[in-house]
Amino acid sequence: MQQLELSRLAQEAPLRVLLVHAGEPDSLTWSGLVQPLRLAAKVLGPERLHVDVRTPDKFAADQRHWHLVLLVADEAEAGLRPANLRMVISRCRAAPCWGGVGAGVLWLAEAGALNGARAALPWSLYPDVDMRADQALLSPHLYEIDGARLTSCGGAASIDFALTLVDLLFGATVQAQVKEILCVDRVRGPDERQRVALQARFGVLQPKLTEAVTLMEANIEEPLSTDDIAQLAGVSRRQLERLFKQYLGSLPSRYYLELRLQRARQLLRDTNYSIVQVGLMCGFSSGSHFSTAFGALFGNTPREERQRKLSQ
């Protein structure tokens, strides 16, 4: 459902994608995004995909119609001038799908353009978040596709983000061709987290929360109980549940279950362990429980997930 807007865009021919480049040309955030998309355009031909680049100044004055617009900047870049940013956001909103990558996510969030949307913010920029940016649902994931608004934390995740867009818009075959050219073996999914995002955002203010999540990540094969985690973190169960609900929007047990299932999904995609082995490695002693929980979170069974890997 969250990818419905992109599915609609896939019907456009040619699909017109604009990258608003507000950073350095040699940054990983920029090259990781633009190269896969340009390669996809080369594979598909101009009748299917057109990718162009503008500076913020040129984009603000550009009146052409674009289907997908992304404001891209490395996390170290200074923000745009307020008047220029307002004009860029106004032009972005004219496109059916739009968003930001790297520092562009922070600029859009601070301007209120991402209010109510899940947004993948680079972990290093969490200290710069102000109250206005907090109106967005800041996510520790590598990237987010929330309806018509798309965001990525940038860096190496730009490659995963761009390749995922290629898959959603043009299918797995085109994505596989681009992956082969780039020598990319695996594309990380939107459910994968920035490893240090939680520490960056909550480490100082909420060390108990960070400690609890670290315990969960270190005990995937033999899960701890919520009471055990609370005791090891030095808080009551009720305090722990309050912290998870307030800062992560989930109960500890649910968050832990999703961590284990995400790990299982990664193993199904990236290893040749049997489905039974994967379930056991992620703390599921019952195959039926593993399959049911996996299907409830991802919408397909472990067997279907493995089959998808084999068919690529």
XYZ file of C-alpha atoms in Angstrom:
312
model
C 0.000 0.000 0.000
C 2.851 2.384 0.818
C 4.298 1.805 -2.661
C 1.061 2.479 -4.540
C 2.231 5.871 -5.815
C 5.386 4.346 -7.278
C 3.310 1.616 -8.919
C 1.293 4.319 -10.645
C 4.438 6.061 -11.816
C 5.620 2.828 -13.424
C 2.883 3.302 -16.035
C 4.368 6.597 -17.225
C 6.418 6.535 -20.425
C 8.890 8.039 -20.366
C 9.189 8.325 -16.607
C 10.883 11.650 -15.851
C 13.143 11.652 -12.776
C 14.917 14.773 -11.543
C 17.705 14.819 -8.977
C 18.195 18.225 -7.366
C 21.893 18.212 -6.537
C 22.793 20.447 -3.586
C 26.041 18.721 -2.574
C 29.488 17.734 -3.770
C 29.757 15.791 -7.061
C 32.155 13.224 -5.597
C 30.148 12.368 -2.474
C 28.983 8.767 -1.986
C 25.476 10.004 -1.227
C 25.281 11.542 -4.694
C 27.130 8.972 -6.795
C 25.394 6.056 -5.083
C 22.035 7.489 -6.143
C 22.708 8.860 -9.615
C 24.787 6.021 -11.085
C 22.202 3.198 -10.678
C 19.451 5.447 -12.048
C 21.537 6.511 -15.045
C 22.440 2.907 -15.756
C 18.755 1.959 -15.571
C 17.994 4.736 -18.074
C 20.687 3.337 -20.384
C 19.261 -0.194 -20.097
C 15.665 0.933 -20.653
C 16.239 3.614 -23.263
C 14.900 7.203 -23.395
C 11.404 6.058 -24.269
C 11.083 4.414 -20.810
C 13.196 6.498 -18.404
C 14.690 9.973 -18.463
C 16.986 11.037 -15.599
C 18.157 14.639 -15.303
C 20.054 16.769 -12.790
C 19.525 20.379 -11.643
C 21.052 22.626 -9.027
C 18.537 24.070 -6.546
C 18.701 27.471 -8.281
C 17.997 26.037 -11.717
C 15.272 23.750 -10.405
C 13.464 26.639 -8.704
C 13.210 28.377 -12.086
C 12.376 25.191 -14.021
C 8.690 24.822 -14.935
C 8.872 21.412 -16.618
C 6.841 18.500 -15.246
C 8.691 15.747 -13.398
C 7.238 12.494 -12.090
C 9.798 11.947 -9.319
C 11.990 14.615 -7.680
C 14.643 14.060 -4.999
C 16.574 16.769 -3.138
C 20.063 15.322 -2.630
C 22.927 16.564 -0.439
C 25.750 15.024 1.537
C 25.198 15.179 5.305
C 28.031 17.714 5.735
C 26.401 20.289 3.434
C 25.113 23.595 4.802
C 21.403 24.212 4.375
C 19.863 26.162 1.517
C 18.778 29.752 1.969
C 15.203 29.804 3.366
C 13.709 31.532 0.332
C 15.460 29.132 -2.033
C 14.386 26.102 0.013
C 10.753 27.241 -0.009
C 10.841 27.529 -3.785
C 12.474 24.107 -4.154
C 9.866 22.494 -1.881
C 7.061 24.151 -3.812
C 8.448 22.717 -7.047
C 8.954 19.284 -5.446
C 5.324 19.159 -4.394
C 4.251 19.611 -7.994
C 5.599 16.110 -8.728
C 3.506 12.998 -7.956
C 6.400 11.552 -5.883
C 9.187 13.483 -4.182
C 11.544 13.460 -1.216
C 15.117 13.812 -0.067
C 18.410 11.990 0.332
C 21.083 12.680 2.965
C 20.974 16.228 4.319
C 18.061 16.898 1.978
C 15.884 14.870 4.366
C 16.749 17.176 7.279
C 16.084 20.315 5.230
C 12.663 19.059 4.123
C 11.780 17.960 7.669
C 12.837 21.275 9.226
C 10.696 23.116 6.672
C 7.675 21.036 7.700
C 7.448 19.310 4.315
C 7.614 15.816 5.838
C 5.127 16.288 8.673
C 3.381 12.999 9.437
C 5.586 10.986 7.051
C 8.161 8.365 7.945
C 11.572 9.780 7.068
C 14.985 8.071 7.032
C 17.392 10.620 8.475
C 21.185 10.075 8.500
C 22.220 9.106 12.028
C 24.910 11.810 12.112
C 22.239 14.504 11.695
C 20.089 13.456 14.656
C 21.818 16.012 16.937
C 20.715 18.749 14.490
C 17.020 17.857 14.685
C 14.821 20.665 16.007
C 11.182 20.629 17.109
C 9.889 21.299 13.592
C 11.772 18.342 12.141
C 10.381 16.114 14.900
C 6.932 16.484 13.312
C 8.199 13.960 10.782
C 8.285 10.356 11.957
C 12.060 10.052 11.975
C 13.137 6.515 11.235
C 16.430 4.704 11.871
C 15.959 2.705 8.642
C 18.192 3.017 5.578
C 15.350 4.475 3.542
C 11.599 4.950 3.686
C 8.885 4.882 1.030
C 5.821 6.454 2.635
C 3.227 6.931 -0.050
C 4.385 9.760 -2.318
C 7.259 10.799 -0.037
C 10.601 9.042 -0.347
C 13.657 9.498 1.853
C 17.076 7.884 2.259
C 19.832 8.397 4.797
C 22.363 8.589 1.952
C 25.930 7.336 2.000
C 26.183 3.720 0.855
C 22.422 3.337 1.425
C 21.884 5.547 -1.646
C 22.830 2.547 -3.785
C 20.264 0.301 -2.080
C 17.641 3.044 -2.317
C 18.246 3.659 -6.030
C 18.223 -0.062 -6.868
C 14.998 -0.534 -4.896
C 13.399 2.279 -6.906
C 14.512 0.565 -10.116
C 12.914 -2.692 -8.943
C 9.634 -1.063 -7.874
C 9.350 0.997 -11.046
C 10.696 -1.358 -13.714
C 10.923 -4.816 -12.166
C 13.480 -7.304 -10.891
C 14.943 -8.050 -14.340
C 16.028 -4.466 -14.926
C 17.314 -4.235 -11.360
C 19.351 -7.425 -11.892
C 20.949 -5.935 -15.018
C 21.976 -2.792 -13.160
C 23.249 -4.833 -10.185
C 25.405 -6.880 -12.514
C 26.953 -3.777 -14.082
C 27.664 -2.330 -10.629
C 28.867 -5.692 -9.230
C 26.285 -5.434 -6.441
C 25.365 -8.780 -4.917
C 22.662 -7.796 -2.425
C 20.268 -4.889 -2.064
C 19.475 -3.998 1.526
C 15.748 -3.579 2.136
C 13.892 -0.622 3.670
C 13.367 -2.602 6.874
C 17.105 -2.662 7.609
C 18.330 -0.144 10.166
C 21.272 2.191 10.306
C 23.395 0.367 12.835
C 24.307 3.427 14.877
C 21.135 5.467 14.491
C 19.627 4.383 17.789
C 22.833 5.151 19.689
C 23.129 8.533 17.946
C 19.603 9.596 18.787
C 19.019 8.092 22.228
C 22.427 6.987 23.515
C 23.026 9.954 25.802
C 19.460 10.772 26.788
C 18.142 7.204 26.992
C 21.058 4.843 27.697
C 18.728 2.198 29.151
C 16.792 2.016 25.883
C 20.004 1.675 23.889
C 21.258 -1.012 26.280
C 18.020 -2.977 25.967
C 18.163 -2.952 22.158
C 21.827 -3.972 22.240
C 20.886 -6.950 24.430
C 18.204 -7.943 21.932
C 20.586 -7.723 18.986
C 23.152 -9.862 20.819
C 20.616 -12.568 21.716
C 18.794 -13.479 18.506
C 19.230 -17.259 18.588
C 18.213 -17.636 22.232
C 15.825 -14.740 22.940
C 15.649 -13.211 26.386
C 12.345 -12.525 28.098
C 11.201 -8.947 28.586
C 11.737 -9.372 32.328
C 15.315 -10.585 31.723
C 16.083 -7.599 29.485
C 14.642 -5.158 32.006
C 16.683 -6.704 34.823
C 19.922 -6.676 32.804
C 19.314 -3.062 31.745
C 18.611 -2.055 35.341
C 14.996 -0.898 34.931
C 11.579 -2.289 35.783
C 9.525 -4.030 33.102
C 7.033 -1.174 33.224
C 9.781 1.420 32.731
C 11.178 -0.541 29.816
C 7.794 -0.792 28.126
C 7.275 2.945 28.608
C 10.645 3.738 26.992
C 9.948 1.527 23.964
C 6.455 2.924 23.516
C 7.595 6.544 23.810
C 10.706 6.422 21.624
C 10.217 3.468 19.287
C 6.427 3.249 19.105
C 6.389 -0.431 20.021
C 6.398 -2.826 22.957
C 9.750 -4.511 23.717
C 8.389 -7.944 22.807
C 7.143 -6.705 19.425
C 10.357 -4.838 18.655
C 12.392 -7.936 19.575
C 10.240 -10.184 17.399
C 10.704 -7.875 14.403
C 14.479 -7.822 14.957
C 14.551 -11.622 14.850
C 12.331 -11.793 11.770
C 14.428 -9.199 9.945
C 17.506 -11.277 10.712
C 15.697 -14.370 9.406
C 14.785 -12.567 6.200
C 18.404 -11.556 5.694
C 19.583 -15.159 6.205
C 16.983 -16.485 3.762
C 18.169 -14.016 1.148
C 21.913 -14.177 1.693
C 22.740 -17.732 2.837
C 21.991 -21.329 1.916
C 20.862 -22.387 5.397
C 17.647 -24.406 5.291
C 14.419 -22.732 6.358
C 14.378 -24.870 9.515
C 17.948 -23.831 10.327
C 17.128 -20.157 9.785
C 14.150 -20.424 12.125
C 16.272 -22.020 14.843
C 19.061 -19.448 14.378
C 16.515 -16.684 14.963
C 14.942 -18.162 18.077
C 11.955 -20.061 16.624
C 11.720 -23.621 17.898
C 8.456 -24.172 16.000
C 8.417 -24.085 12.205
C 4.729 -23.149 12.126
C 5.273 -20.245 14.549
C 8.185 -19.011 12.429
C 6.163 -19.177 9.219
C 3.098 -17.472 10.760
C 5.093 -14.642 12.346
C 7.145 -14.146 9.162
C 4.019 -13.959 7.024
C 2.307 -11.511 9.378
C 5.243 -9.078 9.146
C 6.351 -9.432 5.526
C 3.261 -10.719 3.721
C 4.876 -13.910 2.410
C 6.176 -17.175 3.845
C 9.838 -18.063 4.468
C 9.577 -20.571 1.609
C 8.325 -17.851 -0.759
C 11.128 -15.543 0.408
C 13.724 -18.208 -0.371
C 12.096 -18.936 -3.731
C 12.282 -15.265 -4.620
C 16.031 -15.343 -3.983
C 16.471 -18.420 -6.186
C 14.505 -16.869 -9.049
C 16.627 -13.713 -9.193
